[in-house]
mmCIF file of C-alpha atoms and ligand atoms in Angstrom:
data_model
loop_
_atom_site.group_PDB
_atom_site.id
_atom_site.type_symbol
_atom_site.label_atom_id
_atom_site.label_comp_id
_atom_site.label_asym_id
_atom_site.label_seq_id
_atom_site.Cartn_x
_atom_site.Cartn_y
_atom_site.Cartn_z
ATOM 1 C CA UNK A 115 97.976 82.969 124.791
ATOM 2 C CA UNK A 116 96.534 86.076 127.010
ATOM 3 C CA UNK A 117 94.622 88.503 125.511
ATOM 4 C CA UNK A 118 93.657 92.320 126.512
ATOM 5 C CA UNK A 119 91.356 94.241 124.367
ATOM 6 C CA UNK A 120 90.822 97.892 125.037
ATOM 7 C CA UNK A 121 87.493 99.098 124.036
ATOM 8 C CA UNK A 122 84.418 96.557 125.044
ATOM 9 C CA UNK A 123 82.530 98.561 122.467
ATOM 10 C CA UNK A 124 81.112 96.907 119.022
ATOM 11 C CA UNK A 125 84.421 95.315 118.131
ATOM 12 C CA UNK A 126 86.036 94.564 120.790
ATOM 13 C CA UNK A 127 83.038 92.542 122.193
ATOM 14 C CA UNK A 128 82.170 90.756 119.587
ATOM 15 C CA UNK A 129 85.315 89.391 118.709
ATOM 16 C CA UNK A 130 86.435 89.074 121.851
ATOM 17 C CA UNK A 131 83.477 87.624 122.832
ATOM 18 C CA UNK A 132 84.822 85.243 119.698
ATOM 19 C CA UNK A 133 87.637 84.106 121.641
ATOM 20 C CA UNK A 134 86.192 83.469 124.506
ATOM 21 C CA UNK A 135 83.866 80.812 123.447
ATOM 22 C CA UNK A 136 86.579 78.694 122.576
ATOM 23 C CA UNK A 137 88.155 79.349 125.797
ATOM 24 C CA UNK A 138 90.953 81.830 125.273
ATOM 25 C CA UNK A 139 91.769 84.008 128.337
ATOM 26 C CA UNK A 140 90.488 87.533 127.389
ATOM 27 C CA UNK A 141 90.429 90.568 129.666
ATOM 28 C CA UNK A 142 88.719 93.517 128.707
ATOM 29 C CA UNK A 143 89.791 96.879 129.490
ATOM 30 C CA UNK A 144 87.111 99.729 129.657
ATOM 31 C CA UNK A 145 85.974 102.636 131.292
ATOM 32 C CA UNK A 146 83.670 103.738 133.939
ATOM 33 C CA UNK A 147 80.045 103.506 132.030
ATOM 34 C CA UNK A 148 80.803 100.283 130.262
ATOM 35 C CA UNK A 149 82.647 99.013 133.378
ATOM 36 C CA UNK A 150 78.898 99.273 135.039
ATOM 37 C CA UNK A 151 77.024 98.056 132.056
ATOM 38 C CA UNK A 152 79.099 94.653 131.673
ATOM 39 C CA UNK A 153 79.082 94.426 135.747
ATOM 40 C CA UNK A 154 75.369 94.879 135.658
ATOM 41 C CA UNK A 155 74.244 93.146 132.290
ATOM 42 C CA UNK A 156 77.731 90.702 131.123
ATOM 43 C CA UNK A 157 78.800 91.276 127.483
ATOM 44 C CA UNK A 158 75.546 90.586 125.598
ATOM 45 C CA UNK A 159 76.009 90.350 122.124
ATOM 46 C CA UNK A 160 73.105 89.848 119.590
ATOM 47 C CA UNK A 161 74.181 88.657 116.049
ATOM 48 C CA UNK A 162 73.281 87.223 112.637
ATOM 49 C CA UNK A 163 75.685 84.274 113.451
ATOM 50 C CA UNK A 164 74.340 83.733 117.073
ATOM 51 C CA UNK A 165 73.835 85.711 120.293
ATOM 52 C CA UNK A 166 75.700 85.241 122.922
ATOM 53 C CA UNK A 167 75.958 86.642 126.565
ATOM 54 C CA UNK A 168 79.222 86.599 128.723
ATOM 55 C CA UNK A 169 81.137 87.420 132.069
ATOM 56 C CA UNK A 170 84.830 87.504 131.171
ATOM 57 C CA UNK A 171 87.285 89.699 133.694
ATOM 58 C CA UNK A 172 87.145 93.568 133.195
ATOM 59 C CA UNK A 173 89.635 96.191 134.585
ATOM 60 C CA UNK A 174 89.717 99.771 134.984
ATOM 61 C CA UNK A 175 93.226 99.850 134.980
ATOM 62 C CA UNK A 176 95.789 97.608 133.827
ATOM 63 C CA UNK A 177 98.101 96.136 136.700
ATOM 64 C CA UNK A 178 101.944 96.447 136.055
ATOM 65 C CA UNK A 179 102.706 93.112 136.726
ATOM 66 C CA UNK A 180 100.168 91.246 134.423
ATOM 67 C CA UNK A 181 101.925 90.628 131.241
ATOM 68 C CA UNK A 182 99.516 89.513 127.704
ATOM 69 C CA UNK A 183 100.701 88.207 124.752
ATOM 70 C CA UNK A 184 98.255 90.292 122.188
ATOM 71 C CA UNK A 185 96.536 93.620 122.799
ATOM 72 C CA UNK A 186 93.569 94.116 120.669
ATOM 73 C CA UNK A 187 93.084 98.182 120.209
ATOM 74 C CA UNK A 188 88.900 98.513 119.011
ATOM 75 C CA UNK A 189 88.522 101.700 120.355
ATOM 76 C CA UNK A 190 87.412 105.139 117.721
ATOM 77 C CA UNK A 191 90.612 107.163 116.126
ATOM 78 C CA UNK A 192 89.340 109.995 118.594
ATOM 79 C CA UNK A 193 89.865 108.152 121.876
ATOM 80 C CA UNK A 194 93.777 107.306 120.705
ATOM 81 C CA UNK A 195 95.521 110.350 122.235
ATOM 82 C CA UNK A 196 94.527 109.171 125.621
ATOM 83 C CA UNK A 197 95.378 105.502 125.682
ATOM 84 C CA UNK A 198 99.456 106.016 124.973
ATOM 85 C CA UNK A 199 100.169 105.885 128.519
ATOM 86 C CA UNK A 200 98.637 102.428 128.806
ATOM 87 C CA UNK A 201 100.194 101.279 125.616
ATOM 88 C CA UNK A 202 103.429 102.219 126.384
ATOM 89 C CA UNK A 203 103.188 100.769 129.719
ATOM 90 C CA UNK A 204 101.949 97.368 127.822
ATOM 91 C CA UNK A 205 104.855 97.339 125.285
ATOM 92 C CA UNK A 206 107.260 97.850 127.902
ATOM 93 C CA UNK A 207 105.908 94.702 129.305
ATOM 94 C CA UNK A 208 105.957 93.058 126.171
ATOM 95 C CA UNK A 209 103.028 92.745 124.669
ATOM 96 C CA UNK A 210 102.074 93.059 120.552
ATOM 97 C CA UNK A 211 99.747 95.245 119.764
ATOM 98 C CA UNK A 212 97.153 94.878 116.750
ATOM 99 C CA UNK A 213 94.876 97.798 115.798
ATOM 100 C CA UNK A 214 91.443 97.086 114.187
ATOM 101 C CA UNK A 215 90.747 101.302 113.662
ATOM 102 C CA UNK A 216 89.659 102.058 110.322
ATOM 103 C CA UNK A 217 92.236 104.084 108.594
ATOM 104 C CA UNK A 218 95.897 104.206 108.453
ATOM 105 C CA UNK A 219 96.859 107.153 110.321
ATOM 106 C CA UNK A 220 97.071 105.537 113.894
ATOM 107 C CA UNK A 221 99.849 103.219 111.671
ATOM 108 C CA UNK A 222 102.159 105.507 111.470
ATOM 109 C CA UNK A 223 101.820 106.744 115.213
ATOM 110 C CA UNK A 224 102.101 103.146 116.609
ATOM 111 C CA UNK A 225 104.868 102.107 114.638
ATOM 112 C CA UNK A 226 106.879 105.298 115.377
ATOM 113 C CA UNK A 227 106.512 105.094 118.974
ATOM 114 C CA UNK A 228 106.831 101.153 119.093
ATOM 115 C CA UNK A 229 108.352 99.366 116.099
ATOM 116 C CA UNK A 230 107.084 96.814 114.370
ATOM 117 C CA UNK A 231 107.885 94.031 116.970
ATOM 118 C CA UNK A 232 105.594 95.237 118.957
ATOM 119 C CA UNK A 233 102.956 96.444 116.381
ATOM 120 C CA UNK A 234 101.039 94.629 113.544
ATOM 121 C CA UNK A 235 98.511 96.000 110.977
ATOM 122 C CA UNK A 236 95.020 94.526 111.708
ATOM 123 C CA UNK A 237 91.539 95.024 109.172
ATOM 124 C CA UNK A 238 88.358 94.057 110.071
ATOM 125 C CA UNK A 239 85.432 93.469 108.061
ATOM 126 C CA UNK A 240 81.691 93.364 109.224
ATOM 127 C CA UNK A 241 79.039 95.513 111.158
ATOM 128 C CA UNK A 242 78.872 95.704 114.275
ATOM 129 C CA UNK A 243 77.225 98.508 116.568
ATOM 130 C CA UNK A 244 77.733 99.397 120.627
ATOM 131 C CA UNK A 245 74.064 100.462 121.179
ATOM 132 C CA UNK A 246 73.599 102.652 124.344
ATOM 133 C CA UNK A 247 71.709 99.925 126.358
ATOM 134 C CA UNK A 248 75.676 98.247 125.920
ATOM 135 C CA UNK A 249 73.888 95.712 123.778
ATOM 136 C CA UNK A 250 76.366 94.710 120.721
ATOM 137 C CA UNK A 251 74.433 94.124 117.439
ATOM 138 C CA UNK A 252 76.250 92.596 114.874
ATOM 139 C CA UNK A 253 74.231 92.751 111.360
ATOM 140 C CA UNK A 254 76.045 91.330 109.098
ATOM 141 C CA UNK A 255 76.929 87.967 107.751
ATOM 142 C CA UNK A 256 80.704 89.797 107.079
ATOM 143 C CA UNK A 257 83.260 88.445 109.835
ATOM 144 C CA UNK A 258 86.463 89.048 108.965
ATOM 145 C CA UNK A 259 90.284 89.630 110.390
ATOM 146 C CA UNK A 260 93.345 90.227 108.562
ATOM 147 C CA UNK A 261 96.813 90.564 110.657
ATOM 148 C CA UNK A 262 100.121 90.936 109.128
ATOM 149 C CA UNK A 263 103.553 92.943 110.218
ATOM 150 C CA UNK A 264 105.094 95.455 108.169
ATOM 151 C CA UNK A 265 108.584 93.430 108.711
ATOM 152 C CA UNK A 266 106.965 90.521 107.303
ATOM 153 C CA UNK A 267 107.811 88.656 110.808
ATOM 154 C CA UNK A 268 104.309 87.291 111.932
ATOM 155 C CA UNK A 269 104.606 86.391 115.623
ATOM 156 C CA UNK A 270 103.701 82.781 116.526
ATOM 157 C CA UNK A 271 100.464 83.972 118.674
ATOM 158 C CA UNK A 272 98.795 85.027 115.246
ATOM 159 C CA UNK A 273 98.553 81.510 114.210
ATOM 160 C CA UNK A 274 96.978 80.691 117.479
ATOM 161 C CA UNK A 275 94.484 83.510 116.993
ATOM 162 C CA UNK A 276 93.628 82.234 113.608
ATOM 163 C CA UNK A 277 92.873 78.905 114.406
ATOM 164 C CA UNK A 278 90.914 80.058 117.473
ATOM 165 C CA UNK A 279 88.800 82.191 115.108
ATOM 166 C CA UNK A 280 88.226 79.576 112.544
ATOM 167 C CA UNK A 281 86.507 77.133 114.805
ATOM 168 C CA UNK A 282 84.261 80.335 115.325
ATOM 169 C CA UNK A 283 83.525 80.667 111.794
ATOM 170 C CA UNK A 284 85.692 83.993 111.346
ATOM 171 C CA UNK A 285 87.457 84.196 108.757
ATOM 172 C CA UNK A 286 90.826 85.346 109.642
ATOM 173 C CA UNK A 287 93.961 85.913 106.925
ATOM 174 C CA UNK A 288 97.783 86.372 107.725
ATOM 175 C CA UNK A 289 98.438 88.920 105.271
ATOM 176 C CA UNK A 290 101.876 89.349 103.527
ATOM 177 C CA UNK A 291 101.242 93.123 102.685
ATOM 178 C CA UNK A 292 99.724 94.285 105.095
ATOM 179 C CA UNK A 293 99.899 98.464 104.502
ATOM 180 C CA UNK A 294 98.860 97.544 101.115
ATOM 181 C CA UNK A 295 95.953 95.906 102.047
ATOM 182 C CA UNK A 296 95.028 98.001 104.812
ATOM 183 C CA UNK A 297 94.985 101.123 101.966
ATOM 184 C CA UNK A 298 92.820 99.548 99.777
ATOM 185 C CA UNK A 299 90.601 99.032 102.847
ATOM 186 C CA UNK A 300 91.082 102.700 103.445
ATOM 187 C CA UNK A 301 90.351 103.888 99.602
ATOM 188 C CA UNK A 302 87.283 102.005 99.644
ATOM 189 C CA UNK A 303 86.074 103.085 103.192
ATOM 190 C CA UNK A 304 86.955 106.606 103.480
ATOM 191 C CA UNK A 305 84.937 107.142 99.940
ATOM 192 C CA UNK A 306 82.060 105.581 101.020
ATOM 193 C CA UNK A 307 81.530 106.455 104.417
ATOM 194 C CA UNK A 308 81.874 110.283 102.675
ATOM 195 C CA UNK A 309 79.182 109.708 99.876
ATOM 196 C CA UNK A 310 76.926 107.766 102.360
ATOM 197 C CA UNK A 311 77.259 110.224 105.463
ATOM 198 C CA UNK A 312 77.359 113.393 103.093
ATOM 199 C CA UNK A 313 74.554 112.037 100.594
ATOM 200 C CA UNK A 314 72.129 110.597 103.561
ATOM 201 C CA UNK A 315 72.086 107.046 101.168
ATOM 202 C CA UNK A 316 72.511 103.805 101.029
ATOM 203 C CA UNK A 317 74.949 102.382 98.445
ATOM 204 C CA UNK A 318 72.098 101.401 96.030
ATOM 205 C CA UNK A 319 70.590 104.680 96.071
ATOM 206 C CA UNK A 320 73.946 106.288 95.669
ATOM 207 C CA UNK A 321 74.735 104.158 92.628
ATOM 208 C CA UNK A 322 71.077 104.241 91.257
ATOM 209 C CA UNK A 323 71.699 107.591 90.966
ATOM 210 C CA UNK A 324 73.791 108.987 88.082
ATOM 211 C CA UNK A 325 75.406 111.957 89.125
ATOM 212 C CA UNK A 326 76.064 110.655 92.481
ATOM 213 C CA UNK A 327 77.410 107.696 91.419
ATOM 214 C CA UNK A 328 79.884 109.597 88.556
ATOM 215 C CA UNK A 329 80.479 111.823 92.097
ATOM 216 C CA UNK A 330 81.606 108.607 93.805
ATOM 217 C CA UNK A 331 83.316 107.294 90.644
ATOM 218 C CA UNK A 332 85.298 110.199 90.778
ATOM 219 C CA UNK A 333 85.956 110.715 94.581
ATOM 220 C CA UNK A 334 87.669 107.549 94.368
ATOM 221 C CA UNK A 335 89.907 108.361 91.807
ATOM 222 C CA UNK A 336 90.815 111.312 93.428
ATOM 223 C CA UNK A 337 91.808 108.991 96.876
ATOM 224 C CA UNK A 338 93.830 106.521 94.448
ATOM 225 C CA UNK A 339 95.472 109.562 93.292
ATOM 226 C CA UNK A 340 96.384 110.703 96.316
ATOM 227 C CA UNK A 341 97.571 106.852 97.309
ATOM 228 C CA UNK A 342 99.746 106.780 94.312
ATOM 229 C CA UNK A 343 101.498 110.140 95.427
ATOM 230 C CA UNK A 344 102.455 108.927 98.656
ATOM 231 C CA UNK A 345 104.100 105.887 96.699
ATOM 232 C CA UNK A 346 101.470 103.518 98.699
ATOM 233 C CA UNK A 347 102.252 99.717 96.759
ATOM 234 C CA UNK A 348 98.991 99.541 95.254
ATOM 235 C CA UNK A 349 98.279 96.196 93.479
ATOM 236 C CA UNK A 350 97.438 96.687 89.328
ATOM 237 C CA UNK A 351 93.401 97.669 88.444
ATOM 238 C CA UNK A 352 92.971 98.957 91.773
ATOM 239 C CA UNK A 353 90.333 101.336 90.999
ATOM 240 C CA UNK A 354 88.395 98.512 89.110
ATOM 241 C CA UNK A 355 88.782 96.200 91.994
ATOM 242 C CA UNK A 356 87.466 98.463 94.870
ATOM 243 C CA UNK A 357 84.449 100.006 92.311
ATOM 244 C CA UNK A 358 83.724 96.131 91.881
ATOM 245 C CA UNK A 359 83.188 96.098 95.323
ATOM 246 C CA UNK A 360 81.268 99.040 95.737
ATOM 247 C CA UNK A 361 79.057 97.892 92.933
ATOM 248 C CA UNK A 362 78.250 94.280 95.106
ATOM 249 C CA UNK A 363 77.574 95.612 98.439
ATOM 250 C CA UNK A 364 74.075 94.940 99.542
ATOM 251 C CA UNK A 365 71.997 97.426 98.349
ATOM 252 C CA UNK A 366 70.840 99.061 101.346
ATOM 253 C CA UNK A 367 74.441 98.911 102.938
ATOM 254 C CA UNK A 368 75.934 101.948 105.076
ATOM 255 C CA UNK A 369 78.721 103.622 106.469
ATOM 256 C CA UNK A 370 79.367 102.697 110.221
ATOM 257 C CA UNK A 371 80.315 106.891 109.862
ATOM 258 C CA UNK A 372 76.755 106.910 108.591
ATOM 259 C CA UNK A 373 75.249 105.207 111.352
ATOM 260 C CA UNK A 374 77.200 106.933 114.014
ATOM 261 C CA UNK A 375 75.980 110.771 112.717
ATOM 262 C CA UNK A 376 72.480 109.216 112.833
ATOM 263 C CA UNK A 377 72.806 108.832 116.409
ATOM 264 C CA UNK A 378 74.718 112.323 116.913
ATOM 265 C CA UNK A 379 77.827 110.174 117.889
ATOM 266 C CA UNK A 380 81.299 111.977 117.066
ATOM 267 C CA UNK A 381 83.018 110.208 113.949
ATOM 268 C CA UNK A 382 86.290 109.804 112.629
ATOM 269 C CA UNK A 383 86.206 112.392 110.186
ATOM 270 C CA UNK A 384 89.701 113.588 110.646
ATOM 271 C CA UNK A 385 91.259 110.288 110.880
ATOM 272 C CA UNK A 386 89.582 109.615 107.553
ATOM 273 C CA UNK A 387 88.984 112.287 105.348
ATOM 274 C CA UNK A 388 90.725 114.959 107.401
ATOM 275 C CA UNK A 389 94.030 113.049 107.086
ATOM 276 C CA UNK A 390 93.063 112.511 102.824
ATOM 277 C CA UNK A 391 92.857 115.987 102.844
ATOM 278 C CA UNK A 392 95.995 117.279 104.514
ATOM 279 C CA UNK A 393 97.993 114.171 102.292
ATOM 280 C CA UNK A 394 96.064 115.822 99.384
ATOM 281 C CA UNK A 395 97.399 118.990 100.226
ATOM 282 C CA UNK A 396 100.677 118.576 101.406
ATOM 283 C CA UNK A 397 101.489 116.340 97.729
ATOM 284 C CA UNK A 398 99.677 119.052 95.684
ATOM 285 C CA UNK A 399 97.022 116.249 94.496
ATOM 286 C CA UNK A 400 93.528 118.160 93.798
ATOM 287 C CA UNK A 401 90.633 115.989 95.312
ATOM 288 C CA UNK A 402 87.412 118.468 94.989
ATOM 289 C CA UNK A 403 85.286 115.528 95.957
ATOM 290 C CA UNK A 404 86.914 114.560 98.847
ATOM 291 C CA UNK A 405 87.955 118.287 100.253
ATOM 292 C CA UNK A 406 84.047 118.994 100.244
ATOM 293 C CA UNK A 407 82.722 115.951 101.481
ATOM 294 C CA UNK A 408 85.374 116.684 103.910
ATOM 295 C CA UNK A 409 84.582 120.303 104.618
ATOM 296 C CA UNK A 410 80.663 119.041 104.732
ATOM 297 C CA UNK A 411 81.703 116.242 107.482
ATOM 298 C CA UNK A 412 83.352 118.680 110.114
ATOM 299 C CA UNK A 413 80.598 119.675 111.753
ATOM 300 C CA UNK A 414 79.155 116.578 112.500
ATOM 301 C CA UNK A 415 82.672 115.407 113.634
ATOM 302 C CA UNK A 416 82.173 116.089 117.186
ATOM 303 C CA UNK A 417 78.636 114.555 117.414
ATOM 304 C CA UNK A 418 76.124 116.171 119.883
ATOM 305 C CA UNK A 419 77.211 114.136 122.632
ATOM 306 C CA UNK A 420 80.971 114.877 122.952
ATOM 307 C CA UNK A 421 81.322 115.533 126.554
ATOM 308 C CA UNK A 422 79.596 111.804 126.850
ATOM 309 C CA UNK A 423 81.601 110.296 124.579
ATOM 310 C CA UNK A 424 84.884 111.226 124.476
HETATM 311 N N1 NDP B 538 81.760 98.736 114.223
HETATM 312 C C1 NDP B 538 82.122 98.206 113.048
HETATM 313 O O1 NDP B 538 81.330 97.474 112.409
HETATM 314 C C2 NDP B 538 83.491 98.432 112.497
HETATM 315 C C3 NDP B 538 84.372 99.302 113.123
HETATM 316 N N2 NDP B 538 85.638 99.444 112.619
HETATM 317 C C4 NDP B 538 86.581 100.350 113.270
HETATM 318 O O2 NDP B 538 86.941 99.804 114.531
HETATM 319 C C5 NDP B 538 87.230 100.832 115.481
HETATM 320 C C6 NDP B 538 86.345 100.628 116.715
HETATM 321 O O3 NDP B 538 85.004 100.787 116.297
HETATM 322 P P1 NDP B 538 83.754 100.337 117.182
HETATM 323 O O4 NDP B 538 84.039 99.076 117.879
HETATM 324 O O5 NDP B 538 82.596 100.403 116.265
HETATM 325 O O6 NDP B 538 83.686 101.540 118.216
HETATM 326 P P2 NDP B 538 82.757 101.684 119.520
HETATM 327 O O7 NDP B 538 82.463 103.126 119.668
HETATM 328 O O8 NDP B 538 81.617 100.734 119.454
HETATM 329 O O9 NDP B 538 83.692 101.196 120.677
HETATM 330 C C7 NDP B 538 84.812 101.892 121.108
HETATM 331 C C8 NDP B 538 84.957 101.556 122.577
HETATM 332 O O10 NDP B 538 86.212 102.034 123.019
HETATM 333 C C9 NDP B 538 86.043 102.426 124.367
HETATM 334 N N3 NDP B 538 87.115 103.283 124.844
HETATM 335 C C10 NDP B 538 87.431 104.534 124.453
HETATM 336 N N4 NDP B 538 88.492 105.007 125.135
HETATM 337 C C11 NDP B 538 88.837 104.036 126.009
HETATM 338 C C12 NDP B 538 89.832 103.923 127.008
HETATM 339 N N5 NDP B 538 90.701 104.920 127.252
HETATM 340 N N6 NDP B 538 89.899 102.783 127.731
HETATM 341 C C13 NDP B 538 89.039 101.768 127.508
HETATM 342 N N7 NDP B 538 88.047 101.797 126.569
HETATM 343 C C14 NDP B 538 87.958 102.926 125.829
HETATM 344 C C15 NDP B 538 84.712 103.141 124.360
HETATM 345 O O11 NDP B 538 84.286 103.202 125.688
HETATM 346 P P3 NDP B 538 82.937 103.909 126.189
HETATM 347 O O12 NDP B 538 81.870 102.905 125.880
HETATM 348 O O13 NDP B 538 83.220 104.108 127.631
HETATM 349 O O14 NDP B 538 82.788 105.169 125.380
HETATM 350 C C16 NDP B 538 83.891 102.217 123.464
HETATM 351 O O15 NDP B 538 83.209 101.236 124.198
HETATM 352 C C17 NDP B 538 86.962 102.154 114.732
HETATM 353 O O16 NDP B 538 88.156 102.663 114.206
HETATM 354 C C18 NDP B 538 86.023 101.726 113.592
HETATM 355 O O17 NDP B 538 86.103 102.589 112.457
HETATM 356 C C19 NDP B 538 86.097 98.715 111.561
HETATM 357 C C20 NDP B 538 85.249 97.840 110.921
HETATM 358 C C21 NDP B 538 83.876 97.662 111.305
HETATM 359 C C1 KPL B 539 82.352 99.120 105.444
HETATM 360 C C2 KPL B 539 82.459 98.515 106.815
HETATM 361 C C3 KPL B 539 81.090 98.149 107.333
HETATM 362 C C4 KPL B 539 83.264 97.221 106.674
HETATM 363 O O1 KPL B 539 83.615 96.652 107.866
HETATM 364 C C5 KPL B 539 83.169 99.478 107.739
HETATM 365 O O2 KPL B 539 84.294 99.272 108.108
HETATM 366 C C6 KPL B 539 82.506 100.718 108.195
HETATM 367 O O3 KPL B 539 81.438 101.097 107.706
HETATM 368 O O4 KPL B 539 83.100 101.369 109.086
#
């Protein structure tokens, strides 16, 4: 099994960096400033479960000839429109592509263009951060993959990615639904990277809080709402399974949204909210939570270092 990630940012290098260690052939493709950072410094991860620092193979640009089994896309929603070129070139040379974005927007995109052969639905679970020293700090004890295909045809290199995982202590699931799954991620994660990014809190202090956490309680009936109008197969008591899991976070848990405006980094807002809204408004679904927090998001969308970053 080959494998090419695009995007040696906080994902990308710490899973890949995953793989690795138990000797699976990853190459990394990146651009110019991380090219120099991992030429200068190797892939130095620090992490809850370990730190580990790396030298794998790193390209600029992909070669037509080389051919990899699994493509691993870990770069931001807002860096999408100018990788098709590369992924097209990669399907056409046969490769499956799994996205770890948040969201489900990029979903719809991929599997348009590509099909499901050549594109499964991937979640991730934990928190990670690309710190501008190209340090990767991983914080949490959270480590987790799911990977399924939307024709229910898992390809045969997913079972050699789980068991490579496993032996690294990640916990990796084949899931049988995976757009289902994936929107429940998306519920969960595009209210609370609103109320923490908009409200400047952690989850405890949001839910310590009455009124915001009625405002939260309410924003994510308005997403489910908007879930159920799109005919989304959500499973029974879905709002009282994600507010479940709001309620256990750690209490002084964020947004990675949250994090990223700290720094003045652009975020995902239209990926996330922005593409809530527009469902919102194209199904006539009223979500005055949501359309404000996503109104109040905009301007920080495009971060303060854009021309850096994009
Ligand atoms: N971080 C986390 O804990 C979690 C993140 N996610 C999701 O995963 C996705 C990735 O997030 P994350 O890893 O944090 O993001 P990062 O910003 O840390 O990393 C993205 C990387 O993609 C690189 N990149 C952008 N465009 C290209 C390109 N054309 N070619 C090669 N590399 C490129 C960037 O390069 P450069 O450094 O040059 O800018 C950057 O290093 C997001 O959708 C996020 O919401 C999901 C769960 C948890
Ligand atoms: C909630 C969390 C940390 C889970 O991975 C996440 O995806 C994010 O904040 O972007």
């Amino acid at each position: 099994m080959t494998v090419l990630i695009i995007g040696a940012g906080a994902l990308g290098t710490y899973f890949g960096g995953k793989l690795i260690q138990e000797g699976v052939p990853v190459t990394f493709l990146v651009r110019s400033g991380r090219y120099q950072q991992i030429q200068n410094d190797g892939l130095v991860v620090r992490s809850v479960h370990g730190d580990f620092r790396l030298n794998p193979p790193i390209l600029q640009h992909i070669s037509p000839t080389t051919h990899y089994d699994v493509v691993f896309l870990t770069v931001k929603s807002y860096h999408l429109p100018n990788l098709w070129d590369t992924l097209d070139q990669l399907v056409s040379q046969g490769s499956v592509i799994i996205p770890f974005l948040n969201g489900v927007a990029h979903m719809d995109e991929l599997l348009t263009r590509y099909g499901p052969e050549h594109v499964l639905g991937g979640i991730c679970y934990t928190e990670a951060t690309l710190l501008p020293s190209g340090v990767v700090e991983q914080t949490s004890p959270m480590q987790e993959l799911v990977v399924g295909s939307v024709s229910g045809k898992i390809p045969g290199v997913v079972g050699s990615l789980r068991e490579a995982f496993a032996r690294q202590g990640v916990q990796f699931t084949e899931s049988q639904s995976i757009m289902t799954d994936m929107w429940i991620k998306y519920i969960f994660l595009v209210v609370f990277s609103a109320a923490t990014t908009v409200f400047r809190s952690s989850i405890g202090d949001i839910l310590a809080d009455e009124q915001s956490a009625s405002w939260l309680s309410y924003a994510l009936e308005e997403t489910i709402t908007v879930a159920k109008s799109l005919n989304v197969a959500l499973p029974e008591h879905v709002y009282s399974r994600i507010w479940n899991r709001i309620q256990s976070l750690p209490l002084s848990m964020t947004s990675s949204m949250f994090k990223d405006s700290q720094r003045g980094y652009p975020l995902e807002v239209e990926h996330l909210q922005g593409y809530l809204a527009r469902q919102a408004w194209t199904h006539h679904v009223q979500i005055p939570r949501m359309e404000t927090a996503y109104w109040a998001l905009r301007p920080l969308a495009l971060g303060q270092n854009i021309a850096k970053m994009a």
